[in-house]
Amino acid sequence: MEKETTIKIENIDDLKKLLDTAKEQCEQLTETIEKIQSFKPRVQAV
């Protein structure tokens, strides 16, 4: 018969904060990429 073992991650809050930060940075990067893709340069002949 197998014995069930539970593992508790004591610093899980730190991991959640890191993942939240990474998610925010990915969203910002996606937004920046969209802005770059839709960028229309304004040119002027001189």
mmCIF file with all atom_site columns, C-alpha atoms in Angstrom, residues 4-31:
data_model
loop_
_atom_site.group_PDB
_atom_site.id
_atom_site.type_symbol
_atom_site.label_atom_id
_atom_site.label_alt_id
_atom_site.label_comp_id
_atom_site.label_asym_id
_atom_site.label_entity_id
_atom_site.label_seq_id
_atom_site.pdbx_PDB_ins_code
_atom_site.Cartn_x
_atom_site.Cartn_y
_atom_site.Cartn_z
_atom_site.occupancy
_atom_site.B_iso_or_equiv
_atom_site.pdbx_formal_charge
_atom_site.auth_seq_id
_atom_site.auth_comp_id
_atom_site.auth_asym_id
_atom_site.auth_atom_id
_atom_site.pdbx_PDB_model_num
ATOM 1  C CA . GLU A 1 4  ? 0.443 9.596  0.508   1.00 0.00 ? 4  GLU A CA 1
ATOM 2  C CA . THR A 1 5  ? 2.847 12.458 1.153   1.00 0.00 ? 5  THR A CA 1
ATOM 3  C CA . THR A 1 6  ? 1.980 16.139 1.182   1.00 0.00 ? 6  THR A CA 1
ATOM 4  C CA . ILE A 1 7  ? 4.651 18.713 0.407   1.00 0.00 ? 7  ILE A CA 1
ATOM 5  C CA . LYS A 1 8  ? 4.158 22.296 1.531   1.00 0.00 ? 8  LYS A CA 1
ATOM 6  C CA . ILE A 1 9  ? 6.033 25.079 -0.245  1.00 0.00 ? 9  ILE A CA 1
ATOM 7  C CA . GLU A 1 10 ? 6.783 27.579 2.502   1.00 0.00 ? 10 GLU A CA 1
ATOM 8  C CA . ASN A 1 11 ? 7.661 30.486 0.225   1.00 0.00 ? 11 ASN A CA 1
ATOM 9  C CA . ILE A 1 12 ? 4.766 30.044 -2.213  1.00 0.00 ? 12 ILE A CA 1
ATOM 10 C CA . ASP A 1 13 ? 3.847 33.736 -1.840  1.00 0.00 ? 13 ASP A CA 1
ATOM 11 C CA . ASP A 1 14 ? 7.237 34.711 -3.266  1.00 0.00 ? 14 ASP A CA 1
ATOM 12 C CA . LEU A 1 15 ? 6.624 32.466 -6.262  1.00 0.00 ? 15 LEU A CA 1
ATOM 13 C CA . LYS A 1 16 ? 3.160 33.962 -6.798  1.00 0.00 ? 16 LYS A CA 1
ATOM 14 C CA . LYS A 1 17 ? 4.638 37.487 -6.727  1.00 0.00 ? 17 LYS A CA 1
ATOM 15 C CA . LEU A 1 18 ? 7.275 36.507 -9.283  1.00 0.00 ? 18 LEU A CA 1
ATOM 16 C CA . LEU A 1 19 ? 4.667 34.950 -11.554 1.00 0.00 ? 19 LEU A CA 1
ATOM 17 C CA . ASP A 1 20 ? 2.435 38.034 -11.247 1.00 0.00 ? 20 ASP A CA 1
ATOM 18 C CA . THR A 1 21 ? 5.391 40.257 -12.142 1.00 0.00 ? 21 THR A CA 1
ATOM 19 C CA . ALA A 1 22 ? 6.242 38.066 -15.132 1.00 0.00 ? 22 ALA A CA 1
ATOM 20 C CA . LYS A 1 23 ? 2.616 38.158 -16.295 1.00 0.00 ? 23 LYS A CA 1
ATOM 21 C CA . GLU A 1 24 ? 2.511 41.966 -16.065 1.00 0.00 ? 24 GLU A CA 1
ATOM 22 C CA . GLN A 1 25 ? 5.776 42.240 -17.987 1.00 0.00 ? 25 GLN A CA 1
ATOM 23 C CA . CYS A 1 26 ? 4.474 39.889 -20.705 1.00 0.00 ? 26 CYS A CA 1
ATOM 24 C CA . GLU A 1 27 ? 1.318 41.982 -21.030 1.00 0.00 ? 27 GLU A CA 1
ATOM 25 C CA . GLN A 1 28 ? 3.398 45.174 -21.304 1.00 0.00 ? 28 GLN A CA 1
ATOM 26 C CA . LEU A 1 29 ? 5.644 43.535 -23.888 1.00 0.00 ? 29 LEU A CA 1
ATOM 27 C CA . THR A 1 30 ? 2.624 42.415 -25.917 1.00 0.00 ? 30 THR A CA 1
ATOM 28 C CA . GLU A 1 31 ? 1.231 45.958 -25.790 1.00 0.00 ? 31 GLU A CA 1
#
